[in-house]
Structures are given as structure tokens and as C-alpha cells.
Coordinates of C-alpha atoms in Angstrom, one line a residue:
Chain A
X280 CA 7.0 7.7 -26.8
X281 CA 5.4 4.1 -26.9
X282 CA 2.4 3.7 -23.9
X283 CA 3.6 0.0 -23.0
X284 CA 0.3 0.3 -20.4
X285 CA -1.2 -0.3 -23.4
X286 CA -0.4 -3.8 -23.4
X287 CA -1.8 -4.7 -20.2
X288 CA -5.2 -5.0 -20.1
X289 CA -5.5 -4.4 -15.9
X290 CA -4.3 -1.2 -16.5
X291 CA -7.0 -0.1 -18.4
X292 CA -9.5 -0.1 -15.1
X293 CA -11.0 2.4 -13.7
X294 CA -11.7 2.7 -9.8
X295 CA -14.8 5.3 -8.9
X296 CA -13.8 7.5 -11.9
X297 CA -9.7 7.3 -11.5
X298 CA -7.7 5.3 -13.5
X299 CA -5.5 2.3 -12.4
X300 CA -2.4 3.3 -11.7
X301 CA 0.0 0.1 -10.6
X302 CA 2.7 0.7 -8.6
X303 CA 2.9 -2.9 -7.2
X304 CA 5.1 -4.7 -9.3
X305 CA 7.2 -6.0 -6.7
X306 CA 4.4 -8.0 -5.6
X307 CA 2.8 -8.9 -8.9
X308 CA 3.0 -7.7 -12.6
X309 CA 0.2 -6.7 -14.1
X310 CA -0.2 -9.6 -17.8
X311 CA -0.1 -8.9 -21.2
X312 CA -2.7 -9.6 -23.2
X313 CA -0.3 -12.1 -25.1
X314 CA 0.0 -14.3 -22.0
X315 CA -3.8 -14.4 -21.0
X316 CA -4.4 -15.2 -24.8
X317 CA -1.9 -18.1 -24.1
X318 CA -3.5 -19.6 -20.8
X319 CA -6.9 -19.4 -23.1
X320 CA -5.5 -21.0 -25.6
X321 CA -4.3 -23.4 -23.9
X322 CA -7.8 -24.6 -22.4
X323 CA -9.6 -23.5 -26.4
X324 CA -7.4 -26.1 -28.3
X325 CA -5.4 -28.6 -26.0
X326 CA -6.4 -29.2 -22.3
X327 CA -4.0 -32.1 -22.6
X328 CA -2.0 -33.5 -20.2
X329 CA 1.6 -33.9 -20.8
X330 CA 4.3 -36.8 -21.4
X331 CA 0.7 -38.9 -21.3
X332 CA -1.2 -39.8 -23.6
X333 CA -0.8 -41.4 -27.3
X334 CA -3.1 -38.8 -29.2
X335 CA -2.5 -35.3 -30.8
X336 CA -3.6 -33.2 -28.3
X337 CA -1.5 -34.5 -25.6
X338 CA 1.8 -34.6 -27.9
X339 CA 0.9 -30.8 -28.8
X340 CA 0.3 -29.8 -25.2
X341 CA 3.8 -31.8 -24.7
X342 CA 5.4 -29.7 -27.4
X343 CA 4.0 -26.4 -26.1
X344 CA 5.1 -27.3 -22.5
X345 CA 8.6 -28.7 -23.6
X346 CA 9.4 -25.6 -26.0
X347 CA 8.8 -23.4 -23.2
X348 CA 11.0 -24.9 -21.0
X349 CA 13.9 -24.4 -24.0
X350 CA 12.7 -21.3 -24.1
X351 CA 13.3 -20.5 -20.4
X352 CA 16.5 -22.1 -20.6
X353 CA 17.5 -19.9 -23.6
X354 CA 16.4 -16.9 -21.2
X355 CA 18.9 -17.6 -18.4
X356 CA 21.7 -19.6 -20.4
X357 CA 21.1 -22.6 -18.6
X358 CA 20.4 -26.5 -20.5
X359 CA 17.0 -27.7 -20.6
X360 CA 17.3 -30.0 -18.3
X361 CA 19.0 -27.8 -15.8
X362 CA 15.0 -26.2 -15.7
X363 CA 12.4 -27.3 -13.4
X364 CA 9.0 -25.6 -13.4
X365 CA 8.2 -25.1 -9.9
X366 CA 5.0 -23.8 -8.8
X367 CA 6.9 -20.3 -7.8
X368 CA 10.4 -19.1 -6.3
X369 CA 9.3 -20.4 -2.9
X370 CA 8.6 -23.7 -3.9
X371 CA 12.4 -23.7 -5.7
X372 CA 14.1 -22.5 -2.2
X373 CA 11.8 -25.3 -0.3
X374 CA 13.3 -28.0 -2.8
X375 CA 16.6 -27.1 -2.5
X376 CA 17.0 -27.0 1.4
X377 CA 14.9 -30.2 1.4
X378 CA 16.7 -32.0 -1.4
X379 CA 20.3 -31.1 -1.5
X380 CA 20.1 -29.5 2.0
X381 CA 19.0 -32.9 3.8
X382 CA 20.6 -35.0 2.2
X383 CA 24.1 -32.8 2.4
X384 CA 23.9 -31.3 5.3
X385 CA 24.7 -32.0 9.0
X386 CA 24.2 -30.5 12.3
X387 CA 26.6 -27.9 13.3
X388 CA 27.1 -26.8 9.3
X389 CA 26.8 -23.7 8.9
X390 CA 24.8 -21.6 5.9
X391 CA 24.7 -18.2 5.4
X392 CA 22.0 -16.2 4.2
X393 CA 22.1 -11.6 3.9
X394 CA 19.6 -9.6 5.7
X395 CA 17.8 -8.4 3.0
X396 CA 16.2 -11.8 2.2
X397 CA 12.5 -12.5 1.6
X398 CA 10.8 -15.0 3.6
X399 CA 10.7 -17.4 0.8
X400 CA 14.4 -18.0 1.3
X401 CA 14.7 -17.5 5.2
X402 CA 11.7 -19.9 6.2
X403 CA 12.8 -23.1 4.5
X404 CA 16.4 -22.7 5.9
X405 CA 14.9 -21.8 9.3
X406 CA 12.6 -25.1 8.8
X407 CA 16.2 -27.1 8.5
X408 CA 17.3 -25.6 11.3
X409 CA 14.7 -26.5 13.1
X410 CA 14.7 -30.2 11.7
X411 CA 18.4 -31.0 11.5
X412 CA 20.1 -28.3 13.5
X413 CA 22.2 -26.3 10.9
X414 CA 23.3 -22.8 11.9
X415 CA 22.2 -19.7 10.3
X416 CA 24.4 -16.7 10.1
X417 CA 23.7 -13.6 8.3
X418 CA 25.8 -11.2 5.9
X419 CA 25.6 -8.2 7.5
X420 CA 24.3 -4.7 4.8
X421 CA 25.9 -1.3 5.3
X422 CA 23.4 1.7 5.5
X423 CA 23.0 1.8 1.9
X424 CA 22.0 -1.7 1.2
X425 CA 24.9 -3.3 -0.4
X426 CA 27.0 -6.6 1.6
X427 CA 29.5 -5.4 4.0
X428 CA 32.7 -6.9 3.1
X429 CA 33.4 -6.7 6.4
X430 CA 30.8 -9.4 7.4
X431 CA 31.4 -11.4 4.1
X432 CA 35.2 -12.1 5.0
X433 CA 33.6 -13.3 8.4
X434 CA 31.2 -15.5 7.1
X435 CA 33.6 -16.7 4.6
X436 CA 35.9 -17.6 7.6
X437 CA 33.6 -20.2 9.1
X438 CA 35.4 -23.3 8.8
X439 CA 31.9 -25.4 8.7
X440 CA 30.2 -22.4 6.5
X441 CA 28.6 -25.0 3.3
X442 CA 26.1 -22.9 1.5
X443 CA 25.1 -19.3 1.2
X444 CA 21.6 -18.5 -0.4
X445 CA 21.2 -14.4 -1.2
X446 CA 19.2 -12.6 -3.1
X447 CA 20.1 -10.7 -6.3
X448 CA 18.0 -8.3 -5.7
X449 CA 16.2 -6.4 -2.4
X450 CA 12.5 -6.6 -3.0
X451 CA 12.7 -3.6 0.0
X452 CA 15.7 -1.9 -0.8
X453 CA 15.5 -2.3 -4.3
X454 CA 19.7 -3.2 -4.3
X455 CA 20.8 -5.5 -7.4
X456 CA 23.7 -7.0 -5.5
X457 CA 26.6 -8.3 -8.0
X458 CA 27.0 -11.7 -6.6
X459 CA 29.1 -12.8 -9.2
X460 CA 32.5 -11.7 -6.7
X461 CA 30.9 -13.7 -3.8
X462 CA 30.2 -17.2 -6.3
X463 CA 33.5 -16.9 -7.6
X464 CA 34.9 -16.7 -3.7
X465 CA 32.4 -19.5 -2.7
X466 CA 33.0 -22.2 -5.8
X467 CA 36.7 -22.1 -4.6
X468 CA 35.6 -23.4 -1.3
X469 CA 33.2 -25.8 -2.7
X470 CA 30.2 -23.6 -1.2
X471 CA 27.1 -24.3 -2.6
X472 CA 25.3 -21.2 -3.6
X473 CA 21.4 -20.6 -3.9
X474 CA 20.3 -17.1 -5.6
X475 CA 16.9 -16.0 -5.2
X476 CA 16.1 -14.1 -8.1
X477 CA 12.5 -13.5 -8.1
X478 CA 12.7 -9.5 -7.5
X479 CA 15.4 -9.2 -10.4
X480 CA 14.3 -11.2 -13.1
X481 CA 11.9 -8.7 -14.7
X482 CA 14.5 -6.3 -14.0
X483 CA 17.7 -7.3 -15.3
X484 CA 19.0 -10.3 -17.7
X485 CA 20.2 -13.5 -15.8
X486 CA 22.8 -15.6 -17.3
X487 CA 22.9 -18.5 -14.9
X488 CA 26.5 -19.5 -16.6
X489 CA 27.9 -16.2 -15.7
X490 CA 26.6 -15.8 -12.9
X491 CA 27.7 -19.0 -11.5
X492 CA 25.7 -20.0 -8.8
X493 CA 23.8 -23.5 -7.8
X494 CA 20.9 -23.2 -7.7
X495 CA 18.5 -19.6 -9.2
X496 CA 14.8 -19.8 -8.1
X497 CA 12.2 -17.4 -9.6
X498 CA 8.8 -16.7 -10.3
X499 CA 6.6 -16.3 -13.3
X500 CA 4.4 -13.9 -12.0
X501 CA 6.5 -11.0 -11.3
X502 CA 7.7 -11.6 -15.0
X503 CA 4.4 -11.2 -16.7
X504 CA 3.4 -14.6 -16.6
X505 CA 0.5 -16.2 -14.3
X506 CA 0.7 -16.9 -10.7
X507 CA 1.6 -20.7 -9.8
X508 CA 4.5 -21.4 -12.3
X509 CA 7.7 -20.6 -11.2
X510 CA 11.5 -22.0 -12.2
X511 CA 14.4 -23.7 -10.5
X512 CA 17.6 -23.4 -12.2
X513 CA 19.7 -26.3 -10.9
X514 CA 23.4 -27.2 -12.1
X515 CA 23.1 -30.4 -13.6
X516 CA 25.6 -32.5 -11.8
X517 CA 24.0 -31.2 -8.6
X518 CA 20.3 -31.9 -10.0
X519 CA 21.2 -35.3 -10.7
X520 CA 22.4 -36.3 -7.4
X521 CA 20.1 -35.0 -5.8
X522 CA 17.1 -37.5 -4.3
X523 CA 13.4 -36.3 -5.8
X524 CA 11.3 -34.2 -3.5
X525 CA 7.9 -34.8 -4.2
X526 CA 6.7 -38.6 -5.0
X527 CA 4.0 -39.1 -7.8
X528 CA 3.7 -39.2 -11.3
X529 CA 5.6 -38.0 -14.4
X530 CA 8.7 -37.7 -11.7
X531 CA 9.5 -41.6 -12.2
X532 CA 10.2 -44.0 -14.4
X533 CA 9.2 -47.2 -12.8
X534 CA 7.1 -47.6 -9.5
X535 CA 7.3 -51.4 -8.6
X536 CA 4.8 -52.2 -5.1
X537 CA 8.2 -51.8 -3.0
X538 CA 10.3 -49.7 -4.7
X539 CA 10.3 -46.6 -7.4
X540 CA 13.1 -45.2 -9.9
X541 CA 13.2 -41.6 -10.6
X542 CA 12.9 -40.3 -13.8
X543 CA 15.8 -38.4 -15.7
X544 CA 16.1 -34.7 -15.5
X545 CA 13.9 -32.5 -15.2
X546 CA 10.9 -34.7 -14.9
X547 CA 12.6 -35.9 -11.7
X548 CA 11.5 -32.8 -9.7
X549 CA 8.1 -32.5 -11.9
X550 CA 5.6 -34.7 -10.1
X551 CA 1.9 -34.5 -10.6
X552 CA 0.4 -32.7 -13.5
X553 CA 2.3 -29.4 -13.4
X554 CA 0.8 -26.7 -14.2
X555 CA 1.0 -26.9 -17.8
X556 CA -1.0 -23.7 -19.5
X557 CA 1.3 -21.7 -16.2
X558 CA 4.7 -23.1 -18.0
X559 CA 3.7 -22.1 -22.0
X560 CA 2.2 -18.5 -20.4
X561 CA 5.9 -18.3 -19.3
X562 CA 6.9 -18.9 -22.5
X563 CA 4.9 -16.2 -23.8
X564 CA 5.7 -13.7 -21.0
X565 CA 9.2 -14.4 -22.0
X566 CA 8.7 -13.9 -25.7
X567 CA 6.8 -10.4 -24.7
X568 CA 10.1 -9.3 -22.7
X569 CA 12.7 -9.7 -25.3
X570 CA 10.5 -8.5 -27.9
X571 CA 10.6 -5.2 -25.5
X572 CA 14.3 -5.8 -25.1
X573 CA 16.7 -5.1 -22.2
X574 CA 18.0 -2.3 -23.3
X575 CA 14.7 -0.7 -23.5
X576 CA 13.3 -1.8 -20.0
X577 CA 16.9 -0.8 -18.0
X578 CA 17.2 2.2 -19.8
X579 CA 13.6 3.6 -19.2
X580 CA 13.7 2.1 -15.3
X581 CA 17.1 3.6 -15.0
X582 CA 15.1 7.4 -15.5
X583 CA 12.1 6.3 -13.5
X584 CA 14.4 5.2 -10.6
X585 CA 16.1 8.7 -11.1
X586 CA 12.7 10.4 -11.4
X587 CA 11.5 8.7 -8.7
X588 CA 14.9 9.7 -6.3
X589 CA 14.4 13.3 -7.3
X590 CA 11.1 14.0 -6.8
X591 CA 10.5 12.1 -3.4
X592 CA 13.2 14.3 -2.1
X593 CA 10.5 17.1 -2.0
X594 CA 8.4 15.6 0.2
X595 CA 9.7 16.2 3.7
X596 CA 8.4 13.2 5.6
X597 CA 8.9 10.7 3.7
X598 CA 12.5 8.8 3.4
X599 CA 13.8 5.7 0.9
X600 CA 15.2 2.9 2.7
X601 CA 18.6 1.7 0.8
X602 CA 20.4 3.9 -1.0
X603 CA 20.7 5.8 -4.6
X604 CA 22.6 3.6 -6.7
X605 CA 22.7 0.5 -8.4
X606 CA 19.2 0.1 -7.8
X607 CA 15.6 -1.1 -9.6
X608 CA 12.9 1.1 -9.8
X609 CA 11.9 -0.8 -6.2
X610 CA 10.9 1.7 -3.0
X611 CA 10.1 1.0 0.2
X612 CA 9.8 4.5 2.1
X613 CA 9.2 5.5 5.5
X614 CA 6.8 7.8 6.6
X615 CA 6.7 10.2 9.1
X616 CA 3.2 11.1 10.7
X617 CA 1.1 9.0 9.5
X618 CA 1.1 5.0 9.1
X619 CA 2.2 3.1 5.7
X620 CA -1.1 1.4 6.1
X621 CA -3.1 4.2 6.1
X622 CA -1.5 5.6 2.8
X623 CA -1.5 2.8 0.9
X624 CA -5.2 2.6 1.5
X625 CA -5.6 6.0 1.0
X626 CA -3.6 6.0 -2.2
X627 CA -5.5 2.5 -3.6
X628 CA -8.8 5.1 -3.1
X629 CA -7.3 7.3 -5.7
X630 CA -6.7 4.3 -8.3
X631 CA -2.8 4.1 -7.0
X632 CA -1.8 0.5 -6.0
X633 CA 1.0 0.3 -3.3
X634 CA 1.8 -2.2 -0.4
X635 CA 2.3 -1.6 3.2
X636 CA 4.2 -3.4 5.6
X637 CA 7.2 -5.3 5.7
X638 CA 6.5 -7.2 2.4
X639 CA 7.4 -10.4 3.7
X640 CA 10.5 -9.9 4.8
X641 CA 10.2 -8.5 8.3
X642 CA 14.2 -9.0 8.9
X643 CA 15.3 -6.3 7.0
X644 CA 13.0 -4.2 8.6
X645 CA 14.5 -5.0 11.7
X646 CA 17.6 -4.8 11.0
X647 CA 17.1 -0.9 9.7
X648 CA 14.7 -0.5 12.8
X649 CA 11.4 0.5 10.9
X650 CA 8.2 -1.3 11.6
X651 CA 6.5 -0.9 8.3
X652 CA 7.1 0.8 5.3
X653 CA 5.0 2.0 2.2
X654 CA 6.4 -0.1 -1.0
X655 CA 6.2 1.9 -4.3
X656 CA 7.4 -0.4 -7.3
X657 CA 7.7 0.2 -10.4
X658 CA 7.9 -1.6 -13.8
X659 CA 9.2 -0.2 -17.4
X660 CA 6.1 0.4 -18.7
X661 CA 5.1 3.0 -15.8
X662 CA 5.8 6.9 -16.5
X663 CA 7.1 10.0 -14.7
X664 CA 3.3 11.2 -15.0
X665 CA 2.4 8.5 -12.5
X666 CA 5.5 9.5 -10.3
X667 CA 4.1 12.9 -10.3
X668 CA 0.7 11.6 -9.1
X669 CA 2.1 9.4 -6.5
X670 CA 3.8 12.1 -5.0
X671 CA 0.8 15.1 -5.1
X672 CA -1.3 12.1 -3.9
X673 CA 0.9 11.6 -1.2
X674 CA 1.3 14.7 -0.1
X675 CA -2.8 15.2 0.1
X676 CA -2.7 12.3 2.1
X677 CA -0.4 13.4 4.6
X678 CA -2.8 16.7 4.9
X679 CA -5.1 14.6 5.9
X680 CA -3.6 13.5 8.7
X681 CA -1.9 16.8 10.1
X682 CA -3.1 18.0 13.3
Chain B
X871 CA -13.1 7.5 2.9
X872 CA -15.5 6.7 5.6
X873 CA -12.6 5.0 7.7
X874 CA -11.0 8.2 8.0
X875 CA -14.0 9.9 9.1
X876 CA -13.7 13.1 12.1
X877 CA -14.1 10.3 14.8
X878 CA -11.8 8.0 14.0
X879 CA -9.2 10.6 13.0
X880 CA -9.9 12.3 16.5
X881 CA -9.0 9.2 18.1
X882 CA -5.8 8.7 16.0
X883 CA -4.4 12.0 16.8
X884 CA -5.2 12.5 20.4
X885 CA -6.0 8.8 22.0
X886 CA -7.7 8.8 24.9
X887 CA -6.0 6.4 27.8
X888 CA -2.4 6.0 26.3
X889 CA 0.8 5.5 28.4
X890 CA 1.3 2.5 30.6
X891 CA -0.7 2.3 33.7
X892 CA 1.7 1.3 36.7
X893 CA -0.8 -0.4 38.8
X894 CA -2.5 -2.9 35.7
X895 CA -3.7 -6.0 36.7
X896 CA -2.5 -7.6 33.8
X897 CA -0.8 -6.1 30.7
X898 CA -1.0 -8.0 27.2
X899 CA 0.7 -7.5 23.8
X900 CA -1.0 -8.2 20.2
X901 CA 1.1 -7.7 16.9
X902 CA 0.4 -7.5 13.7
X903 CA 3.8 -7.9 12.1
X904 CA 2.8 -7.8 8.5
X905 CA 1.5 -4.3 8.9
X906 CA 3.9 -3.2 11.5
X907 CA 1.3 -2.6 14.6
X908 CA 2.0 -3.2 18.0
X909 CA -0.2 -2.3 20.7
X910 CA 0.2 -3.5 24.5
X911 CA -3.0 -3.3 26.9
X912 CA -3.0 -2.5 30.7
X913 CA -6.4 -3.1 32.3
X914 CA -7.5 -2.7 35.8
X915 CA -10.1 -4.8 37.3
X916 CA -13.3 -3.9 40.5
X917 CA -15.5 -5.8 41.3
X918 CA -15.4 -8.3 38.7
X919 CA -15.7 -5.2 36.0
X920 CA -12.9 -3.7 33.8
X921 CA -12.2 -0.5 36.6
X922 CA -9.4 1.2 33.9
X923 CA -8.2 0.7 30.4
X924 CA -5.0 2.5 28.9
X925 CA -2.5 1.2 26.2
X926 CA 1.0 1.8 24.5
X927 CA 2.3 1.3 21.3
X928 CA 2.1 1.9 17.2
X929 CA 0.0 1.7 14.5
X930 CA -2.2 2.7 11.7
X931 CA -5.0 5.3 12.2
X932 CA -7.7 2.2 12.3
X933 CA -5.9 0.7 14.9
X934 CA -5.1 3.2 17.1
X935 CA -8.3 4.6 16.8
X936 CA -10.2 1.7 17.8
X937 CA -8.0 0.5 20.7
X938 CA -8.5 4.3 21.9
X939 CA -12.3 4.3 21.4
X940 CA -12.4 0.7 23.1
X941 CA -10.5 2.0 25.8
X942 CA -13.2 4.3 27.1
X943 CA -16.0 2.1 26.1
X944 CA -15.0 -1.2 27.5
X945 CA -14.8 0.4 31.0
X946 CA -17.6 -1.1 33.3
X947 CA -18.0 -4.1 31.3
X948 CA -17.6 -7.9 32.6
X949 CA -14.8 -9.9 31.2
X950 CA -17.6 -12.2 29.9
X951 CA -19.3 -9.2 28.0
X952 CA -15.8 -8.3 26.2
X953 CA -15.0 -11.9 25.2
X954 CA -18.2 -12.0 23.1
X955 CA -17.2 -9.1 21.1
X956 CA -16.5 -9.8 17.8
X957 CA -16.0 -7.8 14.6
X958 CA -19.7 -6.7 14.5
X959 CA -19.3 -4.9 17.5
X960 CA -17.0 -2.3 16.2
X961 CA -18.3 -1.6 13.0
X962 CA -21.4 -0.6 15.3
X963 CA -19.0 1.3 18.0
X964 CA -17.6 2.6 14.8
X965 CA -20.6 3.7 13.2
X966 CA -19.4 2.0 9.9
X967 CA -18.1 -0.7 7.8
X968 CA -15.0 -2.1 7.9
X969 CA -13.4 -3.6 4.8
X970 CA -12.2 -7.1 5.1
X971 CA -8.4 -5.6 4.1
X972 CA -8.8 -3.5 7.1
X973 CA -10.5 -5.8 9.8
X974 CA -7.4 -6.9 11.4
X975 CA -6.1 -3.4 12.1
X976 CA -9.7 -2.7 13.8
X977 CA -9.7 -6.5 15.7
X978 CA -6.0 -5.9 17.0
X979 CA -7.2 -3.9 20.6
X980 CA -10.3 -6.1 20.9
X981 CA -7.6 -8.9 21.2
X982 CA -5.4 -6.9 23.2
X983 CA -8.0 -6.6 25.9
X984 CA -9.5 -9.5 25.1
X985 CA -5.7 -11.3 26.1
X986 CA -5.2 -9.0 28.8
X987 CA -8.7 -10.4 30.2
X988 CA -8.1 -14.5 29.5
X989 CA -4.5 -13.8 31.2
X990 CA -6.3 -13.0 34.4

């Protein structure tokens, strides 16, 4: 069987003697060598700014920036200029609420967001509230981690309810929610709908078409490509209406001493020099993933996630929040005896990288009443091997602490 | 592995002062939401002097440890004394290095107490 490690050169360190082994995807991917070749590239031949400039290396930089952006739309099914590069999936959610959020809603609206989101997508909402006084409600999760229809006919039965921004996918519970049922249900009431899908994207393919929501926000870095370029997906007619969010260059077209006109889409939302080798590494990352192909990374995360299920079970003091199905390769698990912190420290001495705590979204954690848990996730190029070490690592760990 | 050494492990697994203390002076809590920690102080004050020290709560071994080893330690001392104490401190209480990814699970009981004693 192919060793996809192979591809990433982080994997091949070593830590006092023990190999890496990265269980952290959740958090960050580990890059190919493909897309740091394409960050140094970027720097070796171009180092030119974009949409400026009337020489060669500034209309090449330009073409490399631009085809990546067709390339990202091809990705997700969206148009080009549907595709703002952002600087990550926070910066996305932040845009929205500012943009289309101030300028559409009122105090007293209502916008509902589930209890599995991450802080990227609760904090800029809170923000609003804070700011403008919209309500927040919350669709409710059954024990599992899929919505409750219970709560969703609820929420759908605010008369003042205008937007509902969920994730696709539970960077805790590692649940791939279908949302396509609750678009369908909100477009019919002229709900606007914001999808966060940042822990999904490297998971699953996105077709924004099908999908049918707003507004998708995501990351590059938990797709393989470098930290600090990220993607809003933003239905044109919306995008266009919408007033810019950050002021400065590239995002206009004419700046008189008491006025300014925005540019067209999707320079509109691009102000400053964006981070231009981040958006062609994206390009690459995304070249890299369907050279792979989806069939190949769902099918071998579908047998790691059931690897994973099985073999956890042996270990008495430990338990997966969320359930068994319809799941990524995603685990947060609770411990009993000994603190998440403690073992992912423990387990980072022995060359295994894990997070503890509540992984940025400390909601969910309340809401299934556990205070921290120990986040194992996992990518398609990861093995059953490093299942089995997690778990006899684990378990030594736990020894340690047994009275 | 020197963090969990005998000591410190001691410490995590039978902490010295724990349970609420009904007649505290002052109580104060310090979390540490983004690992999950939650420790509450109760100290006792004589003659100007921490008199008693005993705490409640969770977390990891470091921090439990550390809020049970300054629990015995910090007894006797002026509030002044306890205010100065810094991260230094307790890597020499400790007897050794703390990593920077692991300073804020030893700092959370020296600004338990150290909240308990500006509360007063």
C-alpha cells in the first residue's frame, strides 16, 4: 500500500529517537513538499505584487494568483468571482457578520448558530450582538452529535430568525452534518445561511452549488496549504451588495480625497497586498488533493475512523465524544484518571502529536459537560500502525498515573 | 519526563489541603478554560501572615500539583512575599524546569492565591 507520509516532509522528523507521528490534523495539516516548493517558488522567480505593475513579473505573479483562484472555484463549484482569499476561515465569518450582517441586520433579529460551532463562527456573531443587539439562539445536538430536529423546527419557528451559520463538520465530534435539508428549508424563508467548512474541507468534496448555502468559509491550512490564506465563498448577488469591509488598495477602483468606489468582484473584499505566494500554495495543495482523489482519501479515512472506533473500545477509561457514524477520522475523547493535558504532553514525549482542551470551541464542551478532552485527528495519509501506537501509548500513560 | 517526576506525581494523587475551608477569609477562583482547569483558593489570614491554605477544583497533574505544594509552602508567608512570586519561584519550589507549553498550568494556584490575597 502507497506511504502518503511520504509526501510530507514534517513527517519525516524524529523527536529523541521516535519518529513523528501527527495526529493533529484538525488543528493543522502537515505540507506537501509540492506546496512548500510553491511558496519558494514564488519568492525564487516572481516576488511580484499583483493587479500592479506593468512588467513581467508582476503579470506572472498575477497569472499565478488569478489561476488559483479558478482553480479554487473549480474545487467547490462556485464562479471565480464568487472567491475571495481571506487570510483564514475566521477572517471569512468576521466579513460576513460585519458586511452583510451590519448592514442587514437589526436589533431584535434573530440568528441561529448549533452548539458544536468553533469560536471562529460564534465570536463574530457574539461581537454583533454585542454591537447591534441581534439575538443568538442555538440548534440544540442529540447525544450523538447530529441536529435535533426537534430544536431545528423551533428555531425555524422564530418569526424574526434571518440567518443560521453551522458548521459542516464538528472539529470535536468529528459529525459531517448534511446541511443540505436545513438550506433547502432556510432559502424558502429567505434565511441567509453561513457554513463553516474549515474541519470538512480536507475531508469531504464541497460543491457550494449543491450545497446551497450563502456564504462557505475555510482555511488553507487544514487543506495542505500554508497558514494565512483562507477562502470565502460568497453567492454573487449577495457579494455584490454587500458594502467592502476592509478599505485600502486593490479593493477599489477610484479613491477621490472625499470619496472611494469599490472595485468589482472579488477584488472588492481583497484589500492590501494579500497574501499572494499563500493563494498559488492553495492552488498547489489543491492540485496535490485531487491528484490523491476523493475516493481514495474517504475510503482509507472511512477504515481509520473504523480502526480507530474499534480499538479505543479496549481501553477502559477512555470514551469518544459524538457518536459512531457519519463521522471524519476526528476524536476528541475523554479521559478518566488522568488529565487530557497531561497525556497529550505525555504522548508528544513519545513523537505522537495530539491537542488537549476544548479546541476552541468550549461550548460544546459545555453543553456535553466535559471540561477538556484529548483530540486525536487524523488525516488519509495516517495508518492503523499509528492507531496501534496511540493506543499502547495511551495505555502506558495512564500507568503512569495509577495509584 | 521530569514534570512527572515522584514529587509532583505525589502531589497530584494525594493533594495536601483540598476541600473547602468553611472559615476562609477570602476564597478566589482562576480558570484556565483552554485546558479545562479550575482551581478555587480559600486562605486564612493571622497576624498579617497566610494562617491556612486549602483549595478545590480540577486539573492537570502540573496544576494540581503545584497548587498542592504551594498550599503547604505559602503558609507563614506575608501577602507582600506571595505577590512577588513569579514563575521563577516554582521552578525552584519544583526543583525543575517548566516548559513554556506548560507554565500556565504551574502559574494557575500562584494566581489563585495570589487573587485570594489582592481580594482582601
Amino acid at each position: 500500500m502507497l506511504d502518503y507520509r511520504l509526501y510530507f516532509p514534517l513527517l519525516n522528523r524524529v523527536y529523541e529517537g521516535k519518529p513523528l507521528q501527527y495526529f493533529d490534523n484538525a488543528a493543522t495539516t502537515p505540507k506537501p513538499q509540492v506546496v512548500i516548493d510553491a511558496v519558494n517558488e514564488y519568492y525564487n522567480l516572481y516576488n511580484a505584487n499583483v493587479h500592479r505593475g506593468p512588467n513581467f513579473l508582476s503579470e506572472e505573479a498575477t497569472n499565478l494568483y488569478e489561476s488559483s483562484r479558478s482553480k479554487v472555484a473549480a474545487f467547490i463549484g462556485a464562479d471565480r468571482e464568487e472567491i475571495i482569499f481571506t487570510s483564514g476561515a475566521t477572517f471569512g465569518f468576521n466579513l460576513v457578520a460585519r458586511s452583510w450582517g451590519e448592514q442587514n441586520l437589526k436589533k431584535g433579529d434573530v440568528i441561529a448558530l448549533s452548539r458544536a460551532e468553533h469560536h471562529a463562527n460564534l465570536v463574530p456573531w457574539l461581537q454583533l450582538k454585542e454591537k447591534i443587539g441581534i439575538v443568538i439562539e442555538y440548534i440544540d445536538l442529540n447525544d450523538e452529535g447530529t441536529l435535533s430536529a426537534d430544536s431545528l423546527d423551533k428555531i425555524f419557528a422564530q418569526p424574526k430568525l434571518r440567518l443560521i451559520a453551522i458548521t459542516l463538520a464538528s472539529n470535536v465530534l468529528g459529525q459531517y452534518y448534511n446541511l443540505e435539508p436545513l438550506i433547502k428549508r432556510a432559502k424558502i424563508k429567505n434565511i441567509i445561511t453561513v457554513v463553516d467548512a474549515a474541519q470538512a474541507i480536507a475531508h469531504r468534496s464541497l460543491d457550494v452549488k449543491i450545497l446551497g448555502a450563502d456564504f462557505v468559509s475555510f482555511s488553507g491550512h487544514k487543506l495542505f496549504a500554508p497558514s494565512g490564506i483562507g477562502v470565502l465563498y460568497g453567492r454573487k448577488e449577495l457579494l455584490e451588495k454587500m458594502p467592502s469591509f476592509l478599505g485600502g488598495g486593490n479593493m477599489i477602483s477610484e479613491v477621490l480625497c472625499q470619496s472611494f468606489k469599490p472595485a468589482v468582484l472579488p477584488n472588492k473584499f481583497e484589500a492590501g497586498t494579500p497574501n499572494i505566494e499563500g493563494a498559488i500554495a492553495l492552488g498547489t495543495a489543491i492540485d496535490f488533493i485531487k491528484k490523491i482523489g476523493w475516493q481514495e482519501i474517504i475510503s482509507r479515512e472511512e477504515n481509520l475512523s473504523k480502526y480507530f472506533i474499534q480499538a479505543i473500545k479496549k481501553l477502559d477509561f477512555v470514551k469518544v465524544l459524538g457518536g459512531e457514524e457519519g463521522r471524519l477520522p476526528v476524536f476528541a475523547l475523554s479521559l478518566t484518571g488522568f488529565h487530557p493535558h497531561d497525556a497529550a504532553d505525555l504522548l508528544g514525549e513519545r513523537g505522537i502529536i495530539v491537542r488537549a482542551g476544548h479546541h476552541c470551541a468550549q461550548p460544546i464542551h459545555d453543553y456535553f459537560k466535559v471540561k477538556a478532552s484529548l483530540r486525536a485527528s487524523l488525516s488519509f495519509y495516517n495508518t492503523t500502525e499509528e492507531i496501534d501506537n496511540f493506543i499502547v501509548a495511551l495505555s502506558e500513560i495512564k500507568e503512569i498515573f495509577k495509584n | 519526563m521530569d514534570i512527572y517526576a515522584q514529587n509532583i506525581l505525589d502531589h497530584y494523587q494525594r493533594p495536601r489541603h483540598r476541600g473547602k475551608m468553611e472559615k476562609a477569609d477570602v476564597s478566589f477562583q482562576e480558570l484556565n478554560r483552554s485546558c479545562g482547569d479550575d482551581i478555587t483558593v480559600f486562605v486564612k489570614m493571622k497576624a498579617g501572615l497566610i494562617a491556612d491554605i486549602s483549595f478545590e477544583g480540577d486539573g492537570c497533574a502540573i496544576s494540581v500539583a503545584m497548587t498542592s505544594i504551594l498550599s503547604e509552602e505559602m503558609i507563614g508567608k506575608s501577602k507582600e512575599y506571595v505577590l512577588s512570586l513569579g514563575l521563577d519561584d516554582l521552578q525552584k519550589l519544583l526543583g525543575i524546569r517548566i516548559s513554556p507549553r506548560r507554565s500556565k498550568c504551574a502559574l494557575i494556584s500562584l494566581r489563585a492565591i495570589q487573587g485570594a490575597l489582592n481580594s482582601l
